[in-house]
Short mmCIF file of C-alpha atoms in Angstrom, two decimals:
data_model
loop_
_atom_site.label_atom_id
_atom_site.label_comp_id
_atom_site.label_asym_id
_atom_site.label_seq_id
_atom_site.Cartn_x
_atom_site.Cartn_y
_atom_site.Cartn_z
CA MET A 171 0.24 -0.02 -0.08
CA LYS A 172 2.81 2.69 0.95
CA LYS A 173 4.51 1.49 -2.25
CA ILE A 174 1.59 2.37 -4.61
CA ILE A 175 0.86 5.97 -2.40
CA PHE A 176 4.53 6.80 -2.90
CA ILE A 177 4.27 6.11 -6.74
CA PHE A 178 1.03 8.03 -6.74
CA ILE A 179 2.68 10.90 -5.01
CA HIS A 180 5.73 10.65 -7.25
CA THR A 181 3.78 10.73 -10.84
CA PHE A 182 1.49 13.34 -8.97
CA ILE A 183 4.63 15.58 -8.47
CA PHE A 184 6.04 14.99 -11.86
CA ALA A 185 2.99 15.93 -13.35
CA ALA A 186 2.08 19.07 -11.82
CA VAL A 187 5.80 20.47 -11.12
CA PRO A 188 6.84 21.16 -14.93
CA ASP A 189 10.57 20.97 -15.72
CA GLN A 190 12.24 24.21 -15.38
CA GLY A 191 13.83 24.25 -18.98
CA LEU A 192 10.18 22.98 -20.68
CA LYS A 193 8.63 26.00 -18.37
CA ASN A 194 11.22 28.76 -19.93
CA TYR A 195 11.11 27.43 -22.95
CA GLN A 196 7.08 28.04 -23.21
CA GLU A 197 7.73 31.66 -21.50
CA ARG A 198 10.44 33.05 -23.96
CA TYR A 199 9.47 31.02 -27.51
CA SER A 200 5.39 30.86 -27.47
CA LEU A 201 2.17 32.11 -25.90
CA CYS A 202 1.32 28.87 -24.15
CA GLN A 203 0.33 28.83 -20.73
CA GLY A 204 0.58 25.16 -19.75
CA LYS A 205 1.08 24.23 -16.14
CA THR A 206 2.25 20.83 -16.35
CA ASN A 207 4.99 18.83 -18.78
CA TYR A 208 1.97 17.38 -20.68
CA GLN A 209 -0.19 20.82 -21.31
CA ILE A 210 3.14 22.24 -22.49
CA SER A 211 4.61 19.84 -24.81
CA GLN A 212 0.98 19.09 -26.06
CA CYS A 213 0.77 23.09 -26.60
CA LEU A 214 4.26 23.47 -28.21
CA LEU A 215 3.54 20.54 -30.61
CA ASN A 216 0.05 21.48 -31.50
CA GLY A 217 -0.22 25.19 -31.38
CA ASN A 218 -3.68 24.88 -29.24
CA LEU A 219 -5.38 27.15 -32.09
CA ASN A 220 -8.74 28.55 -32.38
CA TYR A 221 -9.98 27.44 -35.79
CA SER A 222 -13.19 28.67 -35.64
CA ARG A 223 -12.81 31.40 -38.16
CA PHE A 224 -9.95 30.13 -40.29
CA ARG A 225 -10.11 28.76 -43.65
CA GLY A 226 -7.82 26.21 -44.79
CA ASP A 227 -6.84 22.74 -43.60
CA ARG A 228 -6.18 22.50 -40.01
CA TYR A 229 -2.66 21.25 -39.12
CA SER A 230 -2.53 17.37 -38.04
CA TYR A 231 -2.60 16.74 -34.45
CA LYS A 232 0.51 15.16 -32.93
CA THR A 233 -0.66 12.66 -29.95
CA ILE A 234 1.87 12.56 -27.20
CA SER A 235 1.91 9.88 -25.07
CA LYS A 236 1.26 10.60 -21.14
CA LYS A 237 3.17 7.41 -20.16
CA LYS A 238 6.31 8.58 -22.16
CA ILE A 239 6.15 12.13 -20.90
CA GLN A 240 5.82 10.63 -17.48
CA LYS A 241 8.67 8.66 -18.02
CA ALA A 242 10.72 11.45 -19.70
CA ALA A 243 10.11 13.66 -16.62
CA ARG A 244 10.96 11.10 -14.03
CA ASP A 245 14.40 10.54 -15.86
CA ALA A 246 14.69 14.08 -15.97
CA ASP A 247 14.70 14.06 -19.71
CA ILE A 248 11.32 15.65 -20.60
CA TYR A 249 13.02 18.69 -22.08
CA ASP A 250 15.21 16.93 -24.63
CA TYR A 251 12.08 14.63 -25.14
CA THR A 252 9.90 17.34 -26.13
CA MET A 253 12.63 19.39 -28.17
CA ASN A 254 13.40 16.09 -30.37
CA LEU A 255 9.76 16.34 -31.04
CA ILE A 256 9.94 19.99 -32.49
CA THR A 257 10.88 19.97 -36.16
CA GLN A 258 13.73 22.10 -36.02
CA THR A 259 13.86 24.03 -39.72
CA LYS A 260 16.07 26.60 -40.82
CA ARG A 261 13.26 28.85 -40.71
CA TYR A 262 11.89 27.93 -37.29
CA THR A 263 15.76 28.21 -35.71
CA GLY A 264 15.79 31.56 -37.30
CA LEU A 265 12.82 33.14 -35.86
CA LYS A 266 13.86 31.45 -32.39
CA GLU A 267 17.34 33.37 -32.57
CA TYR A 268 15.51 36.75 -33.77
CA ILE A 269 13.29 36.30 -30.44
CA ASP A 270 16.31 35.98 -28.66
CA TYR A 271 17.51 38.87 -30.19
CA LEU A 272 14.40 40.68 -29.50
CA TYR A 273 14.87 40.15 -25.72
CA SER A 274 18.44 41.23 -25.68
CA ILE A 275 17.28 44.80 -27.06
CA ARG A 276 14.05 45.17 -24.92
CA GLU A 277 15.54 47.17 -22.20
CA VAL A 278 17.09 49.73 -24.39
CA TYR A 279 14.42 49.85 -27.37
CA THR A 280 12.18 52.75 -27.37
CA ALA A 281 9.46 53.27 -30.12
CA PRO A 282 8.96 56.76 -31.78
CA GLN A 283 5.31 57.90 -30.74
CA PHE A 284 4.86 60.68 -33.06
CA LYS A 285 3.21 63.37 -30.62
CA GLY A 286 4.47 66.45 -32.48
CA ASP A 287 8.32 66.63 -31.51
CA ASP A 288 9.56 65.86 -35.07
CA ALA A 289 13.69 66.34 -33.97
CA GLU A 290 12.64 63.45 -30.77
CA ASP A 291 11.40 61.12 -33.40
CA ILE A 292 13.98 61.08 -35.90
CA ILE A 293 16.47 60.28 -33.20
CA ARG A 294 14.37 57.26 -31.98
CA ILE A 295 13.68 56.10 -35.57
CA LYS A 296 17.30 55.86 -36.08
CA LYS A 297 17.74 54.08 -32.87
CA VAL A 298 15.33 51.13 -34.30
CA PHE A 299 16.97 51.31 -37.35
CA ASN A 300 20.23 50.86 -35.50
CA LEU A 301 18.81 48.21 -33.41
CA LEU A 302 16.99 46.30 -35.97
CA GLN A 303 19.01 46.73 -39.08
CA SER A 304 22.19 47.29 -37.51
CA ALA A 305 22.30 50.35 -39.42
CA GLY A 306 25.14 52.27 -37.56
CA LEU A 307 23.65 55.86 -37.80
CA GLU A 308 24.28 58.50 -35.64
CA GLU A 309 21.55 58.97 -33.27
CA ASN A 310 20.85 62.57 -34.25
CA SER A 311 17.88 64.59 -35.60
CA ASP A 312 19.89 65.03 -38.79
CA TYR A 313 17.90 63.95 -41.96
CA THR A 314 20.73 62.68 -43.92
CA PRO A 315 20.91 60.30 -46.89
CA ASP A 316 22.01 57.16 -44.74
CA PHE A 317 18.89 57.64 -42.69
CA GLU A 318 16.58 57.85 -45.78
CA ALA A 319 18.21 54.94 -47.65
CA GLU A 320 17.72 52.79 -43.73
CA LEU A 321 14.32 54.06 -44.08
CA LEU A 322 13.72 52.56 -47.54
CA GLU A 323 15.16 49.19 -46.26
CA TYR A 324 12.77 49.17 -43.25
CA GLN A 325 9.59 50.06 -45.78
CA ARG A 326 11.09 47.06 -47.78
CA ARG A 327 11.06 44.72 -44.70
CA HIS A 328 7.97 45.46 -43.90
CA GLY A 329 6.03 45.36 -47.32
CA LEU A 330 5.08 49.25 -46.89
CA ALA A 331 5.19 51.54 -50.20
CA VAL A 332 9.18 52.26 -50.65
CA ASP A 333 8.39 55.52 -50.90
CA GLY A 334 10.93 57.33 -48.13
CA ASP A 335 7.87 58.72 -46.72
CA ILE A 336 7.15 58.49 -43.00
CA GLY A 337 3.21 58.21 -43.85
CA LEU A 338 0.62 56.63 -41.70
CA ASN A 339 1.52 52.88 -42.52
CA THR A 340 4.94 53.47 -41.80
CA LYS A 341 4.15 55.53 -38.44
CA ARG A 342 2.15 52.69 -37.26
CA GLU A 343 4.94 50.07 -37.99
CA LEU A 344 7.22 52.49 -36.24
CA LYS A 345 5.31 52.77 -33.33
CA ARG A 346 4.68 48.88 -32.28
CA SER A 347 6.42 48.10 -28.96
CA ILE A 348 9.17 45.68 -28.54
CA SER A 349 6.60 43.61 -26.51
CA SER A 350 4.20 43.54 -29.55
CA ILE A 351 6.80 42.71 -31.95
CA ILE A 352 7.94 39.82 -29.73
CA THR A 353 4.43 38.74 -29.48
CA LYS A 354 4.06 38.86 -33.19
CA VAL A 355 7.05 36.99 -33.88
CA LYS A 356 5.87 34.29 -31.29
CA LYS A 357 2.71 33.68 -33.27
CA ASN A 358 4.64 33.08 -36.43
CA LEU A 359 7.08 30.88 -34.49
CA ALA A 360 4.21 28.63 -33.32
CA LEU A 361 2.51 28.04 -37.11
CA GLU A 362 6.38 27.32 -38.16
CA ARG A 363 6.38 24.94 -35.39
CA ILE A 364 3.23 22.97 -36.72
CA SER A 365 3.46 23.42 -40.24
CA SER A 366 4.32 20.42 -42.66
CA PRO A 367 8.21 19.37 -42.91
CA LYS A 368 9.58 20.40 -46.58
CA GLY A 369 11.55 18.22 -48.93
CA SER A 370 13.88 19.74 -51.18
CA ASN A 371 11.42 20.21 -54.23
CA TYR A 372 8.20 22.34 -53.56
CA ILE A 373 6.54 25.40 -54.34
CA LEU A 374 5.96 27.88 -51.26
CA VAL A 375 3.27 30.40 -51.31
CA ASN A 376 2.76 32.94 -48.54
CA ILE A 377 -0.55 34.83 -48.72
CA PRO A 378 0.37 37.99 -46.59
CA GLU A 379 3.56 38.25 -48.58
CA PHE A 380 1.67 38.31 -51.66
CA LYS A 381 4.29 35.67 -53.09
CA MET A 382 4.89 32.18 -54.23
CA HIS A 383 8.53 30.39 -54.08
CA TYR A 384 9.75 27.57 -56.08
CA TYR A 385 12.69 25.41 -54.52
CA ASP A 386 14.62 22.97 -56.34
CA ASN A 387 17.25 20.70 -54.37
CA ASP A 388 16.68 23.18 -51.19
CA GLU A 389 17.97 26.49 -53.75
CA PRO A 390 15.34 29.27 -54.64
CA VAL A 391 14.93 29.08 -58.35
CA LEU A 392 11.85 31.36 -59.00
CA ASN A 393 9.79 33.54 -57.16
CA MET A 394 6.81 35.92 -58.43
CA LYS A 395 4.13 38.08 -57.35
CA ILE A 396 0.87 36.72 -56.66
CA VAL A 397 -2.56 38.03 -55.99
CA VAL A 398 -4.62 35.95 -53.34
CA GLY A 399 -8.05 35.89 -52.13
CA LYS A 400 -9.86 39.04 -51.17
CA ALA A 401 -10.84 39.04 -47.36
CA LYS A 402 -14.36 37.76 -48.28
CA MET A 403 -13.15 34.85 -50.41
CA ARG A 404 -9.67 33.65 -48.88
CA THR A 405 -7.13 31.81 -50.09
CA PRO A 406 -7.26 28.59 -47.84
CA VAL A 407 -4.21 27.22 -46.09
CA PHE A 408 -3.38 23.72 -47.00
CA ASN A 409 -0.62 21.73 -48.85
CA LYS A 410 -1.45 19.39 -51.80
CA LYS A 411 0.78 17.93 -54.45
CA MET A 412 0.72 19.59 -58.14
CA GLN A 413 -0.66 16.91 -60.75
CA TYR A 414 -1.72 18.67 -63.84
CA ILE A 415 -0.80 21.63 -66.01
CA VAL A 416 -3.47 22.95 -68.08
CA LYS A 417 -2.60 24.93 -71.48
CA ASN A 418 -5.08 27.61 -72.94
CA PRO A 419 -7.73 26.46 -70.05
CA ARG A 420 -11.76 27.00 -70.40
CA TRP A 421 -13.29 28.57 -67.36
CA ASN A 422 -16.32 26.93 -65.91
CA VAL A 423 -17.99 29.91 -64.17
CA PRO A 424 -19.10 28.63 -60.62
CA PRO A 425 -22.75 29.26 -59.78
CA SER A 426 -21.78 31.94 -56.97
CA ILE A 427 -19.85 33.72 -59.34
CA TYR A 428 -22.52 33.58 -62.07
CA ARG A 429 -25.33 34.89 -59.93
CA LYS A 430 -23.08 37.67 -58.66
CA GLU A 431 -21.26 38.80 -61.71
CA TYR A 432 -23.00 37.33 -64.85
CA ALA A 433 -26.80 36.78 -64.24
CA GLY A 434 -28.72 39.02 -66.48
CA LYS A 435 -25.95 40.06 -68.74
CA SER A 436 -27.20 40.20 -72.33
CA GLU A 437 -25.89 37.90 -74.68
CA SER A 438 -24.03 40.27 -76.76
CA TYR A 439 -21.94 41.44 -73.38
CA LEU A 440 -21.02 37.88 -72.60
CA ARG A 441 -20.43 37.06 -76.65
CA LYS A 442 -17.74 40.16 -76.69
CA ARG A 443 -16.03 38.73 -73.90
CA GLY A 444 -15.55 34.77 -74.73
CA PHE A 445 -18.47 33.59 -72.86
CA ALA A 446 -20.56 30.97 -74.30
CA TYR A 447 -23.48 28.41 -72.45
CA ASN A 448 -22.74 24.57 -72.52
CA SER A 449 -25.59 21.98 -73.60
CA GLU A 450 -26.48 22.36 -69.86
CA GLY A 451 -26.92 25.64 -69.70
CA LYS A 452 -23.99 26.27 -67.79
CA LEU A 453 -21.56 29.55 -68.26
CA TYR A 454 -18.04 28.72 -69.53
CA GLN A 455 -15.50 31.10 -71.16
CA LYS A 456 -13.52 29.99 -74.11
CA GLU A 457 -9.69 29.40 -74.01
CA GLY A 458 -7.74 32.39 -75.36
CA THR A 459 -5.70 35.56 -73.97
CA ARG A 460 -9.25 36.97 -72.60
CA ASN A 461 -9.90 34.23 -70.51
CA ALA A 462 -9.83 35.12 -66.80
CA LEU A 463 -7.27 32.14 -66.07
CA GLY A 464 -5.12 33.42 -68.95
CA VAL A 465 -3.04 30.68 -70.89
CA VAL A 466 -2.12 28.18 -68.07
CA LYS A 467 -3.27 26.75 -65.16
CA PHE A 468 -1.45 24.83 -62.68
CA LEU A 469 -3.85 22.21 -60.69
CA PHE A 470 -3.41 20.31 -57.27
CA PRO A 471 -6.51 19.24 -56.46
CA ASN A 472 -8.05 20.08 -53.04
CA LYS A 473 -11.32 20.35 -51.16
CA PHE A 474 -11.49 24.27 -51.81
CA ASN A 475 -11.15 24.00 -55.30
CA VAL A 476 -8.74 26.68 -55.99
CA TYR A 477 -5.35 26.58 -58.27
CA MET A 478 -2.58 28.68 -59.44
CA HIS A 479 -3.34 30.46 -63.11
CA ASP A 480 -2.35 33.41 -65.33
CA THR A 481 -4.27 36.27 -65.81
CA PRO A 482 -5.07 38.98 -68.19
CA SER A 483 -5.04 41.62 -65.21
CA LYS A 484 -1.52 42.36 -65.26
CA SER A 485 -1.75 45.55 -63.65
CA LEU A 486 -2.71 44.46 -60.35
CA PHE A 487 0.72 43.09 -60.06
CA ASN A 488 1.65 46.68 -59.74
CA ARG A 489 -0.27 47.02 -56.28
CA ARG A 490 1.30 46.29 -53.08
CA VAL A 491 -1.64 44.84 -51.49
CA ARG A 492 -2.91 42.46 -53.61
CA ALA A 493 -5.77 40.73 -52.58
CA PHE A 494 -8.49 40.66 -55.16
CA SER A 495 -9.08 37.01 -56.51
CA HIS A 496 -12.32 34.66 -55.64
CA GLY A 497 -9.63 32.63 -53.79
CA CYS A 498 -7.35 31.47 -56.00
CA MET A 499 -3.91 32.74 -56.92
CA ARG A 500 -3.07 34.68 -60.01
CA LEU A 501 0.32 34.22 -60.84
CA GLU A 502 2.87 37.09 -62.23
CA LYS A 503 5.09 35.01 -64.28
CA PRO A 504 3.20 31.80 -65.14
CA ILE A 505 5.19 30.83 -68.38
CA GLU A 506 8.52 30.85 -66.36
CA LEU A 507 7.24 28.60 -63.91
CA LEU A 508 5.88 26.73 -66.54
CA ASN A 509 9.31 26.17 -68.24
CA GLU A 510 10.78 25.65 -64.54
CA LEU A 511 8.62 22.82 -64.50
CA GLY A 512 10.25 21.44 -67.79
CA TYR A 513 7.47 22.31 -70.19
CA THR A 514 6.76 25.40 -72.92
CA TYR A 515 4.27 27.15 -74.02
CA ASN A 516 3.71 25.70 -77.46
CA THR A 517 0.13 25.51 -78.81
CA LYS A 518 -2.93 27.46 -78.68
CA ARG A 519 -5.12 24.66 -78.13
CA ASN A 520 -6.56 23.34 -74.96
CA LYS A 521 -4.40 20.53 -73.72
CA TRP A 522 -3.81 18.65 -70.62
CA ILE A 523 -0.23 17.72 -68.87
CA THR A 524 -0.20 15.16 -66.20
CA LEU A 525 2.88 15.79 -64.41
CA LYS A 526 5.50 12.73 -64.13
CA ASN A 527 6.62 14.31 -60.81
CA LYS A 528 4.17 15.43 -58.35
CA ILE A 529 5.46 18.72 -57.10
CA PRO A 530 4.40 19.39 -53.28
CA VAL A 531 2.58 22.79 -52.99
CA TYR A 532 2.35 24.59 -49.52
CA VAL A 533 -0.12 27.49 -49.38
CA GLU A 534 0.56 28.82 -46.02
CA TYR A 535 0.00 32.17 -43.65
CA HIS A 536 3.41 34.17 -42.19
CA THR A 537 3.28 37.56 -41.74
CA VAL A 538 7.00 37.23 -39.87
CA TRP A 539 9.70 35.19 -41.51
CA ILE A 540 13.36 34.90 -42.41
CA ASP A 541 13.67 35.02 -46.23
CA ASP A 542 16.69 33.20 -48.19
CA ASP A 543 18.97 36.14 -47.44
CA GLY A 544 18.68 35.85 -44.01
CA ILE A 545 16.67 39.23 -43.72
CA VAL A 546 13.57 39.16 -41.22
CA GLN A 547 10.53 40.04 -43.05
CA PHE A 548 7.09 41.51 -41.47
CA ARG A 549 3.59 41.70 -43.42
CA ASN A 550 0.41 43.03 -42.55
CA ASP A 551 -1.99 40.52 -40.94
CA ILE A 552 -4.54 40.64 -44.00
CA TYR A 553 -6.96 38.22 -43.02
CA GLY A 554 -6.80 38.80 -39.42
CA TYR A 555 -5.37 35.12 -38.33
CA GLU A 556 -2.96 36.52 -35.47
CA LYS A 557 -5.83 37.61 -33.61
CA LYS A 558 -8.47 34.82 -34.73
CA LEU A 559 -6.02 32.17 -34.55
CA PHE A 560 -4.70 32.93 -31.08
CA SER A 561 -8.03 34.08 -29.38
CA LYS A 562 -9.21 31.59 -26.85
CA ALA A 563 -7.66 28.24 -28.30
CA THR A 564 -10.41 25.49 -28.58
CA TYR A 565 -8.12 23.05 -30.78
CA HIS A 566 -8.40 19.66 -29.82
CA PRO A 567 -8.37 15.90 -31.50
CA THR A 568 -12.19 15.74 -30.35
CA SER A 569 -13.82 18.32 -31.88
CA THR A 570 -11.74 18.65 -35.29
CA THR A 571 -13.65 16.38 -37.38
CA LEU A 572 -16.96 18.09 -36.60
CA SER A 573 -15.30 21.35 -37.26
CA LYS A 574 -13.97 20.60 -40.58
CA LYS A 575 -16.88 19.19 -41.76
CA LYS A 576 -18.88 22.51 -40.89
CA VAL A 577 -16.21 25.01 -42.73
CA VAL A 578 -16.03 22.48 -45.75
CA LYS A 579 -20.16 22.58 -46.17
CA LYS A 580 -19.81 26.58 -46.44
CA GLN A 581 -16.62 26.96 -48.62
CA LYS A 582 -17.69 24.06 -51.38
CA ALA A 583 -19.69 26.54 -53.15
CA LEU A 584 -16.58 29.13 -53.67
CA GLY A 585 -15.15 27.53 -57.13
CA LEU A 586 -12.40 30.34 -57.61
CA PHE A 587 -10.07 32.28 -59.94
#
């Protein structure tokens, strides 16, 4: 009996009192608030996110054995056990190191407040550039060419208009406190921690960046601007393998778009734009340069019915914020991607190609990341996921299936371009 009581007390102590190293990791690199080793490990590995207003696939839940957690705690190995379960990608470790740096400058970081003292604002902005960009500026109130160059660099790194003007958007970014910057990075570190591991050959779409990147043998070989879904028709977050390429595609107008944009239009209006009705009475747009899908599309079959494609609306790529589509991703340089995949645009007829080598396509959502040059990039939270995903966490394995079904039912109608 005494032995049973001892085992119970021993197990309870290890369950209730978390490992200090694990607790420190949670506090420094996450927004988790676990109070036991199991709670901390589960939150670190699965994000404990709220998917109620999220559009996309739920990340795969990583089941953690309580028995193994307890054993690792008894063996004083719980920290290493949990760390070995976290995929230490280059992007993940880069953001982790950046958080360490932000903590190291926390006591000396003072953001400008723009309350009327222009000289003080310039001094504080220079300090921000020195700390975040290693600018090496003399911290006085002089507006110098070097200061302007660093201002342009700051705007580039934050996805702002690169115009050298300290306007409202630039001021809003500069006014961020160091604690809010750390919190923003922690949220993105959580998303990196639960993102799918990638191989050496893949396509990555980052929605808030409005860009697509193609990697071959772990090297970036092509990147381009993209147009993503508007706020009410968001591009979903998911990953699938590209299986088909369609040259000179036809566009079958989805019912939802037909009702909103084409119902009631005259036959002459539709004919001038290359539209016709098929034998079933459904509207489609013939292949050609005027087609909404352009001259090529790239298919990775998914439940959201979204894909990447060309577009005749090239002017939108000159916009800084490019959220105009019905959910699909419009490509700035689709022919270059076609060529990179080993094909050429050599026909004006509709033609389907089945890829011999299926290419993983990851459509993700990161507002802070380390780019291929090692530069920390910040972007605006265009779909509000920083707030939605990290509000009152409700994610747990038993609720995933039900919530998934509800979301899919609402989203099926969005046949997109």
